[in-house]
């Protein structure tokens, strides 16, 4: 027998809209009073009305004529471009500025799952789903991250063994790196798959074998690959199947 679908959680409309960044509780109450909120074709009269937060809500509820933003939990797959930072605090343009402006005021807040350096591009996940974030970064999940590195000097052929050994020590660290897999793509290009997320790890690994990374792109997280049709700076909402593929 198939399991019954879990019951959608209920929320007050004013709280839901405020948490999605549409304004303060007072501002969203005002939106309702100005007949800007419509549910199933009917103008909502009471900002304290309870609504079920189901996946189909954005198709049923409009705010100022536009479909409601996707409620939490929300996970975004982005092709991070160069020259943007992943941290809310670091100076410079951030990945959050590539998303709709209102989303910066969402509660729970969106955060990147791990970080890519300002000069690294590629697959980045951004989520407001705390348990999912922790599951992806937890060492127990063994989610591998794959990078394509372009190097300043030709590879010698010895790097793969050094990286696979599980004994490489990075400067200033107490523990050796877990084994990593290197595949050569050309004289100065390689694919590196790692299972940890230490600070500047890929650049420091190549520095440890006497080389220098001139370009770095992440193209895979677990079983999820960055598709060629997503241009740098573009993003989309991750589907439940893609979410599961990360751990496959
Ligand atoms: N390793 C790095 O050195 N930089 C990144 O952005 C990601 C992994």
XYZ file of N, CA and C and ligand atoms in Angstrom:
752
model
N 0.844 -1.196 0.000
C 0.000 0.000 0.000
C 0.881 1.247 0.000
N 0.522 2.243 -0.835
C 1.364 3.448 -0.866
C 1.070 4.332 0.347
N 2.141 5.033 0.795
C 2.024 5.898 1.973
C 1.168 7.104 1.640
N 0.308 7.569 2.583
C -0.427 8.799 2.289
C 0.542 9.979 2.229
N 0.261 10.973 1.363
C 1.141 12.150 1.237
C 1.176 12.892 2.566
N 2.371 13.367 2.998
C 2.415 14.087 4.270
C 1.563 15.353 4.188
N 0.955 15.701 5.325
C 0.075 16.885 5.370
C 0.906 18.147 5.214
N 0.435 19.076 4.360
C 1.176 20.328 4.165
C 1.091 21.168 5.442
N 2.220 21.775 5.860
C 2.152 22.617 7.056
C 1.307 23.865 6.795
N 0.653 24.343 7.842
C -0.197 25.525 7.717
C 0.565 26.747 8.238
N 0.297 27.905 7.657
C 0.905 29.139 8.180
C -0.076 30.289 7.995
N 0.048 31.276 8.852
C -0.732 32.505 8.645
C -0.199 33.185 7.391
N -1.101 33.701 6.588
C -0.698 34.328 5.327
C 0.271 35.497 5.540
N -0.007 36.345 6.556
C 0.872 37.512 6.757
C 2.280 37.071 7.136
N 2.370 36.016 7.944
C 3.698 35.515 8.329
C 4.411 34.910 7.131
N 3.665 34.126 6.335
C 4.260 33.502 5.144
C 4.826 34.575 4.211
N 4.023 35.598 3.933
C 4.469 36.642 2.992
C 5.649 37.424 3.572
N 5.591 37.721 4.865
C 6.706 38.451 5.486
C 7.979 37.592 5.412
N 7.854 36.292 5.682
C 9.038 35.418 5.633
C 9.564 35.219 4.212
N 8.732 35.465 3.230
C 9.201 35.360 1.837
C 9.748 36.703 1.341
N 9.794 37.694 2.217
C 10.446 38.960 1.861
C 9.532 39.998 1.230
N 8.202 39.779 1.310
C 7.284 40.745 0.691
C 7.122 42.011 1.531
N 7.687 42.050 2.721
C 7.592 43.247 3.557
C 7.386 42.846 5.004
N 7.269 43.852 5.868
C 7.021 43.580 7.283
C 5.596 43.044 7.428
N 5.253 42.553 8.610
C 3.882 42.064 8.831
C 2.890 43.170 8.510
N 3.230 44.427 8.913
C 2.337 45.563 8.662
C 2.203 45.811 7.140
N 3.354 45.734 6.428
C 3.317 45.982 4.975
C 2.511 44.912 4.233
N 2.633 43.659 4.682
C 1.878 42.622 3.961
C 0.391 42.696 4.319
N 0.091 43.143 5.534
C -1.323 43.348 5.895
C -1.915 44.428 4.981
N -1.086 45.419 4.687
C -1.509 46.500 3.803
C -1.732 45.976 2.361
N -0.825 45.070 1.933
C -0.996 44.458 0.596
C -2.348 43.742 0.500
N -2.688 43.022 1.570
C -3.972 42.302 1.597
C -5.116 43.314 1.564
N -5.003 44.382 2.373
C -6.064 45.396 2.423
C -6.249 46.060 1.052
N -5.152 46.145 0.293
C -5.245 46.753 -1.056
C -5.643 45.722 -2.118
N -6.128 44.570 -1.671
C -6.688 43.524 -2.540
C -5.650 42.984 -3.529
N -4.379 42.952 -3.074
C -3.277 42.510 -3.952
C -2.995 41.010 -3.845
N -3.652 40.354 -2.885
C -3.359 38.932 -2.672
C -4.590 38.108 -3.052
N -4.392 37.186 -3.979
C -5.514 36.404 -4.514
C -5.194 34.916 -4.379
N -6.112 34.176 -3.754
C -5.929 32.732 -3.598
C -7.046 32.014 -4.340
N -6.672 31.118 -5.219
C -7.637 30.359 -6.026
C -8.650 31.290 -6.692
N -8.177 32.418 -7.171
C -9.030 33.349 -7.919
C -9.885 34.249 -7.038
N -9.757 34.126 -5.720
C -10.597 34.919 -4.812
C -9.698 35.880 -4.025
N -10.068 37.149 -3.980
C -9.267 38.138 -3.236
C -9.284 37.771 -1.752
N -8.073 37.710 -1.149
C -7.989 37.361 0.283
C -8.370 38.595 1.099
N -9.256 38.378 2.083
C -9.758 39.505 2.894
C -9.019 39.598 4.224
N -8.548 38.428 4.703
C -8.015 38.385 6.069
C -6.534 38.014 6.018
N -5.666 38.932 6.421
C -4.221 38.642 6.342
C -3.807 37.575 7.361
N -4.680 37.296 8.324
C -4.372 36.255 9.314
C -4.916 34.891 8.922
N -5.470 34.782 7.719
C -6.022 33.489 7.275
C -4.905 32.451 7.205
N -5.251 31.206 7.487
C -4.251 30.132 7.432
C -4.236 29.527 6.033
N -3.011 29.305 5.514
C -2.894 28.637 4.212
C -1.984 27.419 4.360
N -2.257 26.409 3.537
C -1.419 25.202 3.550
C -0.230 25.461 2.625
N 0.981 25.271 3.165
C 2.178 25.547 2.339
C 2.517 24.286 1.546
N 1.818 24.123 0.439
C 2.045 22.954 -0.415
C 2.811 23.408 -1.651
N 3.380 22.428 -2.366
C 4.209 22.737 -3.542
C 3.420 23.505 -4.598
N 2.083 23.298 -4.636
C 1.300 23.963 -5.688
C 0.868 25.385 -5.311
N 1.275 25.872 -4.135
C 0.793 27.187 -3.695
C 1.153 28.325 -4.661
N 2.403 28.366 -5.192
C 2.709 29.456 -6.122
C 1.800 29.470 -7.371
N 1.228 28.319 -7.724
C 0.298 28.275 -8.859
C -1.105 28.734 -8.482
N -1.362 28.858 -7.181
C -2.728 29.192 -6.719
C -2.813 30.567 -6.080
N -1.651 31.081 -5.643
C -1.687 32.351 -4.910
C -0.876 33.401 -5.657
N -1.476 34.545 -5.897
C -0.729 35.615 -6.564
C -0.626 36.821 -5.638
N 0.477 37.547 -5.795
C 0.690 38.780 -5.046
C 0.947 39.861 -6.095
N 0.132 40.868 -6.098
C 0.195 41.933 -7.104
C 0.225 41.336 -8.512
N -0.550 40.293 -8.711
C -0.696 39.693 -10.038
C 0.388 38.696 -10.416
N 1.378 38.516 -9.543
C 2.489 37.589 -9.852
C 2.395 36.347 -8.963
N 2.790 35.172 -9.503
C 2.749 33.969 -8.660
C 3.613 34.148 -7.410
N 3.145 33.598 -6.313
C 3.905 33.640 -5.061
C 5.301 33.055 -5.280
N 6.308 33.626 -4.640
C 7.660 33.034 -4.683
C 7.618 31.631 -4.069
N 8.560 30.763 -4.477
C 8.545 29.410 -3.901
C 8.790 29.455 -2.391
N 7.906 28.820 -1.614
C 8.134 28.792 -0.162
C 9.307 27.882 0.191
N 9.791 28.004 1.421
C 10.830 27.099 1.937
C 10.231 25.703 2.083
N 10.983 24.627 1.935
C 12.411 24.614 1.638
C 12.684 24.824 0.147
N 13.710 25.636 -0.115
C 14.049 25.991 -1.492
C 15.543 25.751 -1.701
N 15.877 25.044 -2.773
C 17.293 24.846 -3.120
C 17.499 25.256 -4.568
N 18.550 26.026 -4.777
C 18.851 26.572 -6.100
C 20.158 25.982 -6.611
N 20.154 25.665 -7.895
C 21.385 25.233 -8.554
C 21.843 26.425 -9.388
N 23.044 26.904 -9.133
C 23.548 28.067 -9.860
C 24.836 27.721 -10.585
N 25.011 28.317 -11.753
C 26.328 28.280 -12.395
C 27.026 29.559 -11.924
N 27.834 29.409 -10.889
C 28.486 30.597 -10.324
C 29.471 31.159 -11.354
N 29.337 32.439 -11.638
C 30.315 33.036 -12.555
C 31.569 33.449 -11.787
N 32.592 33.840 -12.504
C 33.807 34.381 -11.863
C 33.473 35.741 -11.262
N 34.296 36.165 -10.318
C 34.227 37.534 -9.769
C 33.019 37.833 -8.902
N 32.339 36.805 -8.411
C 31.328 37.043 -7.383
C 31.698 36.181 -6.177
N 31.345 36.664 -4.990
C 31.715 35.948 -3.766
C 30.506 35.182 -3.231
N 30.789 34.160 -2.402
C 29.703 33.334 -1.857
C 29.255 33.793 -0.477
N 30.014 34.706 0.130
C 29.693 35.082 1.504
C 28.881 36.369 1.528
N 27.939 36.437 2.488
C 27.157 37.663 2.682
C 28.072 38.780 3.194
N 29.165 38.369 3.883
C 29.987 39.361 4.588
C 31.156 39.894 3.762
N 31.674 39.066 2.846
C 32.850 39.485 2.057
C 32.523 40.687 1.185
N 33.482 41.592 0.980
C 33.187 42.701 0.083
C 33.067 42.221 -1.365
N 32.353 42.939 -2.158
C 32.206 42.572 -3.578
C 30.807 42.057 -3.857
N 30.526 41.889 -5.162
C 29.218 41.400 -5.592
C 29.065 39.944 -5.155
N 27.895 39.588 -4.645
C 27.741 38.216 -4.156
C 26.770 37.424 -5.030
N 26.829 36.113 -4.867
C 25.925 35.237 -5.635
C 24.457 35.556 -5.329
N 24.192 36.082 -4.126
C 22.803 36.378 -3.737
C 22.238 37.528 -4.573
N 23.139 38.359 -5.104
C 22.687 39.481 -5.937
C 22.247 39.001 -7.324
N 22.517 37.755 -7.640
C 22.064 37.203 -8.926
C 20.636 36.654 -8.816
N 20.127 36.581 -7.592
C 18.771 36.054 -7.341
C 17.807 37.241 -7.215
N 16.494 36.989 -7.255
C 15.563 38.113 -7.107
C 15.833 38.891 -5.812
N 15.739 40.203 -5.902
C 16.096 41.077 -4.786
C 15.364 40.690 -3.499
N 14.064 40.385 -3.628
C 13.240 40.071 -2.461
C 13.783 38.866 -1.674
N 14.472 37.953 -2.371
C 14.906 36.720 -1.730
C 15.959 36.967 -0.660
N 16.584 38.155 -0.691
C 17.587 38.465 0.338
C 16.950 38.669 1.695
N 15.621 38.893 1.717
C 14.936 39.137 2.994
C 14.191 37.892 3.467
N 14.436 36.737 2.820
C 13.696 35.532 3.206
C 14.126 35.008 4.570
N 13.168 34.457 5.282
C 13.444 33.747 6.538
C 12.805 32.370 6.406
N 13.561 31.266 6.546
C 14.999 31.196 6.781
C 15.801 31.717 5.582
N 17.000 32.230 5.894
C 17.843 32.833 4.859
C 18.421 31.768 3.939
N 18.737 32.188 2.724
C 19.419 31.302 1.772
C 20.926 31.369 2.022
N 21.592 30.227 2.027
C 23.063 30.223 2.122
C 23.622 29.202 1.152
N 24.860 29.468 0.733
C 25.474 28.527 -0.203
C 25.908 27.282 0.567
N 25.867 26.142 -0.120
C 26.315 24.886 0.485
C 27.805 24.794 0.201
N 28.610 25.164 1.171
C 30.038 25.310 0.941
C 30.253 26.567 0.115
N 31.515 26.852 -0.179
C 31.801 28.075 -0.927
C 32.721 27.799 -2.092
N 32.613 28.626 -3.101
C 33.612 28.636 -4.166
C 34.321 29.980 -4.062
N 35.623 29.994 -4.349
C 36.386 31.246 -4.307
C 35.836 32.223 -5.349
N 36.179 33.482 -5.146
C 35.762 34.520 -6.099
C 36.225 34.167 -7.520
N 37.438 33.587 -7.624
C 37.959 33.271 -8.965
C 37.748 31.799 -9.346
N 36.744 31.157 -8.739
C 36.324 29.803 -9.158
C 34.901 29.921 -9.695
N 34.624 29.235 -10.796
C 33.258 29.234 -11.346
C 32.669 27.833 -11.178
N 31.415 27.688 -11.589
C 30.836 26.346 -11.655
C 29.660 26.111 -10.743
N 29.426 24.832 -10.489
C 28.206 24.375 -9.800
C 28.188 24.793 -8.329
N 27.151 25.553 -7.988
C 26.981 25.999 -6.601
C 25.537 25.748 -6.200
N 25.349 25.184 -5.009
C 23.999 24.987 -4.484
C 23.750 26.023 -3.401
N 22.547 26.584 -3.415
C 22.159 27.595 -2.429
C 20.834 27.133 -1.845
N 20.727 27.123 -0.529
C 19.515 26.557 0.075
C 19.106 27.281 1.343
N 17.823 27.109 1.707
C 17.369 27.555 3.026
C 17.022 26.338 3.888
N 17.404 25.166 3.401
C 17.052 23.897 4.051
C 18.257 23.411 4.864
N 18.252 23.747 6.163
C 19.399 23.433 7.027
C 19.773 21.950 7.029
N 18.810 21.030 7.266
C 19.170 19.606 7.291
C 19.795 19.136 5.973
N 19.266 19.646 4.836
C 19.830 19.248 3.540
C 21.266 19.765 3.411
N 21.479 21.016 3.803
C 22.827 21.603 3.732
C 23.810 20.741 4.542
N 23.400 20.398 5.763
C 24.321 19.626 6.613
C 24.571 18.244 6.056
N 23.533 17.677 5.427
C 23.710 16.345 4.851
C 24.722 16.399 3.701
N 24.674 17.456 2.883
C 25.602 17.546 1.747
C 27.039 17.729 2.238
N 27.215 18.570 3.269
C 28.611 18.850 3.678
C 29.144 17.856 4.698
N 28.261 17.043 5.295
C 28.731 16.112 6.322
C 29.728 15.098 5.742
N 30.881 14.914 6.393
C 31.841 13.907 5.895
C 31.208 12.521 5.831
N 30.185 12.281 6.677
C 29.552 10.956 6.682
C 28.781 10.665 5.392
N 28.395 11.735 4.670
C 27.637 11.533 3.425
C 28.545 11.184 2.250
N 29.862 11.428 2.383
C 30.829 11.122 1.311
C 30.409 11.724 -0.032
N 29.904 12.939 -0.021
C 29.535 13.576 -1.289
C 30.807 14.153 -1.929
N 31.151 13.634 -3.104
C 32.385 14.059 -3.780
C 32.130 15.330 -4.591
N 33.153 16.167 -4.681
C 33.056 17.377 -5.505
C 34.136 17.298 -6.587
N 33.729 17.565 -7.821
C 34.681 17.411 -8.920
C 34.999 18.775 -9.549
N 36.277 18.988 -9.791
C 36.752 20.272 -10.329
C 37.560 20.035 -11.598
N 37.519 21.012 -12.494
C 38.427 21.005 -13.641
C 39.412 22.147 -13.415
N 40.679 21.794 -13.312
C 41.716 22.788 -13.022
C 42.599 22.988 -14.245
N 42.879 24.237 -14.543
C 43.865 24.574 -15.581
C 45.105 25.063 -14.853
N 46.254 24.563 -15.303
C 47.486 24.773 -14.542
C 48.500 25.599 -15.317
N 49.341 26.218 -14.544
C 50.383 27.078 -15.098
C 51.477 26.258 -15.799
N 51.810 25.106 -15.202
C 52.909 24.282 -15.724
C 52.384 22.890 -16.099
N 53.037 22.213 -17.046
C 52.575 20.863 -17.403
C 52.603 19.915 -16.197
N 51.626 19.039 -16.161
C 51.584 18.023 -15.094
C 52.726 17.040 -15.324
N 53.292 16.532 -14.237
C 54.457 15.647 -14.379
C 54.046 14.193 -14.543
N 52.808 13.857 -14.112
C 52.379 12.457 -14.133
C 52.474 11.835 -12.751
N 53.148 12.541 -11.829
C 53.301 11.967 -10.472
C 52.169 12.417 -9.546
N 51.415 13.421 -9.962
C 50.437 14.040 -9.049
C 49.335 13.075 -8.610
N 48.852 12.236 -9.556
C 47.708 11.370 -9.237
C 48.030 10.474 -8.043
N 49.257 9.941 -8.026
C 49.643 9.037 -6.936
C 49.735 9.800 -5.603
N 50.298 11.007 -5.677
C 50.423 11.826 -4.453
C 49.031 12.135 -3.888
N 48.106 12.520 -4.771
C 46.764 12.896 -4.312
C 45.971 11.675 -3.818
N 46.236 10.537 -4.414
C 45.474 9.318 -4.050
C 45.961 8.697 -2.750
N 47.163 9.097 -2.309
C 47.796 8.396 -1.187
C 47.067 8.577 0.143
N 46.390 9.698 0.314
C 45.734 9.956 1.604
C 46.726 10.389 2.660
N 47.896 10.860 2.227
C 48.902 11.288 3.209
C 49.407 12.709 2.920
N 48.836 13.363 1.932
C 49.319 14.699 1.576
C 48.934 15.700 2.672
N 49.935 16.416 3.173
C 49.693 17.418 4.212
C 49.715 18.791 3.555
N 48.707 19.585 3.820
C 48.723 20.969 3.327
C 49.370 21.841 4.387
N 50.026 22.885 3.919
C 50.738 23.774 4.838
C 49.792 24.300 5.920
N 50.253 24.234 7.162
C 49.480 24.798 8.272
C 48.388 23.879 8.786
N 48.267 22.656 8.245
C 47.190 21.764 8.700
C 47.749 20.608 9.527
N 46.888 20.056 10.393
C 47.344 18.980 11.290
C 47.082 17.597 10.707
N 46.043 17.495 9.868
C 45.664 16.171 9.361
C 45.904 16.072 7.857
N 46.327 14.884 7.414
C 46.514 14.708 5.967
C 45.173 14.752 5.233
N 45.256 15.012 3.948
C 44.040 15.037 3.130
C 43.555 13.621 2.874
N 42.252 13.484 2.741
C 41.684 12.191 2.327
C 42.111 11.934 0.874
N 42.165 10.675 0.465
C 42.542 10.376 -0.930
C 41.641 11.121 -1.921
N 42.257 11.591 -3.008
C 41.525 12.315 -4.055
C 41.906 11.704 -5.397
N 41.017 11.848 -6.372
C 41.236 11.195 -7.672
C 41.554 12.251 -8.737
N 42.673 12.067 -9.408
C 43.078 12.994 -10.468
C 43.003 12.299 -11.821
N 42.353 12.951 -12.780
C 42.316 12.419 -14.161
C 42.916 13.488 -15.060
N 43.878 13.102 -15.881
C 44.507 14.073 -16.767
C 43.615 14.329 -17.980
N 43.438 15.595 -18.318
C 42.640 15.957 -19.495
C 43.526 16.502 -20.605
N 44.723 16.915 -20.245
C 45.668 17.496 -21.209
C 46.932 17.835 -20.451
N 47.946 18.375 -21.150
C 49.220 18.636 -20.460
C 49.068 19.581 -19.274
N 48.142 20.558 -19.375
C 47.992 21.516 -18.264
C 46.546 21.563 -17.762
N 45.838 20.469 -17.950
C 44.454 20.451 -17.453
C 44.120 19.095 -16.846
N 43.397 19.132 -15.713
C 43.055 17.883 -15.035
C 41.730 18.026 -14.306
N 41.111 16.860 -14.079
C 39.895 16.786 -13.291
C 40.297 16.234 -11.925
N 39.848 16.899 -10.863
C 40.200 16.436 -9.517
C 38.922 16.241 -8.712
N 38.770 15.057 -8.128
C 37.594 14.765 -7.304
C 38.033 14.641 -5.859
N 37.415 15.469 -5.011
C 37.784 15.465 -3.586
C 36.525 15.213 -2.740
N 36.742 14.759 -1.521
C 35.578 14.486 -0.664
C 35.540 15.425 0.539
N 36.544 16.312 0.624
C 36.539 17.273 1.737
C 36.281 18.665 1.180
N 36.252 19.631 2.074
C 36.030 21.004 1.623
C 36.904 21.954 2.416
N 38.222 21.698 2.371
C 39.112 22.581 3.137
C 39.354 23.888 2.366
N 39.791 24.884 3.112
C 39.986 26.228 2.567
C 40.910 26.190 1.339
N 40.456 26.712 0.219
C 41.240 26.771 -1.029
C 41.873 25.414 -1.352
N 41.136 24.341 -1.076
C 41.777 23.016 -1.100
C 42.428 22.660 -2.437
N 41.714 22.878 -3.529
C 42.255 22.423 -4.824
C 43.503 23.224 -5.181
N 43.422 24.536 -4.990
C 44.599 25.380 -5.314
C 45.795 24.982 -4.443
N 45.522 24.689 -3.172
C 46.628 24.333 -2.272
C 47.183 22.941 -2.589
N 46.334 22.056 -3.072
C 46.838 20.722 -3.443
C 47.821 20.837 -4.606
N 47.457 21.625 -5.615
C 48.382 21.760 -6.747
C 49.640 22.539 -6.334
N 49.469 23.510 -5.420
C 50.653 24.241 -4.935
C 51.588 23.262 -4.218
N 51.009 22.276 -3.510
C 51.818 21.306 -2.757
C 52.648 20.410 -3.682
N 52.230 20.298 -4.953
C 53.035 19.503 -5.898
C 53.750 20.428 -6.899
N 53.938 21.676 -6.486
C 54.777 22.602 -7.257
C 54.117 23.217 -8.470
N 52.803 23.242 -8.503
C 52.132 23.833 -9.653
C 51.257 25.001 -9.197
N 50.557 25.602 -10.138
C 49.720 26.750 -9.799
C 48.456 26.697 -10.646
N 47.302 26.811 -9.991
C 46.023 26.766 -10.709
C 45.751 28.140 -11.312
N 45.512 28.178 -12.618
C 45.200 29.469 -13.265
C 43.694 29.615 -13.519
N 42.973 28.502 -13.554
C 41.508 28.571 -13.698
C 40.910 27.344 -13.029
N 39.772 27.554 -12.369
C 39.163 26.439 -11.640
C 37.642 26.511 -11.792
N 37.079 25.341 -12.111
C 35.615 25.265 -12.284
C 35.118 23.976 -11.638
N 34.051 24.081 -10.856
C 33.458 22.854 -10.292
C 32.355 22.398 -11.235
N 32.378 21.109 -11.605
C 31.371 20.655 -12.564
C 30.474 19.552 -12.028
N 30.717 19.135 -10.771
C 29.889 18.045 -10.250
C 29.891 18.042 -8.723
N 28.720 17.779 -8.134
C 28.622 17.556 -6.686
C 27.876 16.239 -6.523
N 28.521 15.228 -5.943
C 27.910 13.893 -5.868
C 27.527 13.458 -7.271
N 26.283 13.010 -7.450
C 25.822 12.556 -8.772
C 25.188 13.677 -9.592
N 25.321 14.908 -9.151
C 24.680 16.028 -9.855
C 25.715 16.795 -10.661
N 25.463 16.882 -11.978
C 26.434 17.520 -12.861
C 25.908 18.881 -13.330
N 26.818 19.805 -13.561
C 26.437 21.117 -14.100
C 26.172 20.950 -15.589
N 24.938 21.235 -16.015
C 24.650 20.994 -17.433
C 25.148 22.169 -18.271
N 25.535 21.838 -19.507
C 26.166 22.827 -20.400
C 25.201 23.944 -20.774
N 23.879 23.699 -20.630
C 22.928 24.742 -21.055
C 22.686 25.815 -19.995
N 23.336 25.686 -18.854
C 23.175 26.715 -17.818
C 24.395 27.645 -17.891
N 24.164 28.850 -18.383
C 25.271 29.802 -18.607
C 25.782 30.345 -17.276
N 27.029 30.832 -17.235
C 27.523 31.442 -15.999
C 26.582 32.569 -15.554
N 26.222 32.534 -14.276
C 25.302 33.541 -13.724
C 23.858 33.078 -13.726
N 23.553 32.024 -14.517
C 22.169 31.521 -14.567
C 21.929 30.559 -13.407
N 20.666 30.393 -13.059
C 20.316 29.491 -11.950
C 18.910 28.957 -12.187
N 18.585 27.891 -11.451
C 17.224 27.364 -11.474
C 16.978 26.607 -10.168
N 15.702 26.297 -9.939
C 15.353 25.583 -8.704
C 15.670 24.099 -8.887
N 16.322 23.526 -7.891
C 16.698 22.111 -7.952
C 15.446 21.250 -7.744
N 15.301 20.204 -8.547
C 14.127 19.330 -8.395
C 14.410 18.283 -7.306
N 13.356 17.681 -6.732
C 13.586 16.628 -5.731
C 14.436 15.480 -6.280
N 14.263 15.130 -7.567
C 15.071 14.039 -8.145
C 16.547 14.425 -8.194
N 16.817 15.688 -8.563
C 18.212 16.148 -8.615
C 18.803 16.185 -7.204
N 17.955 16.566 -6.254
C 18.411 16.591 -4.868
C 18.839 15.173 -4.429
N 18.031 14.193 -4.800
C 18.345 12.803 -4.438
C 19.609 12.336 -5.186
N 19.801 12.827 -6.427
C 20.936 12.390 -7.250
C 22.273 12.748 -6.596
N 22.269 13.789 -5.809
C 23.522 14.193 -5.134
C 24.060 13.038 -4.294
N 23.171 12.300 -3.662
C 23.607 11.229 -2.745
C 23.641 9.854 -3.405
N 23.295 9.797 -4.684
C 23.188 8.491 -5.347
C 24.581 7.896 -5.572
N 39.214 24.568 -3.949
C 39.715 25.799 -4.178
O 40.925 25.997 -4.115
N 38.856 26.778 -4.498
C 37.524 26.614 -4.599
O 36.794 27.567 -4.903
C 37.022 25.330 -4.353
C 37.880 24.319 -4.029
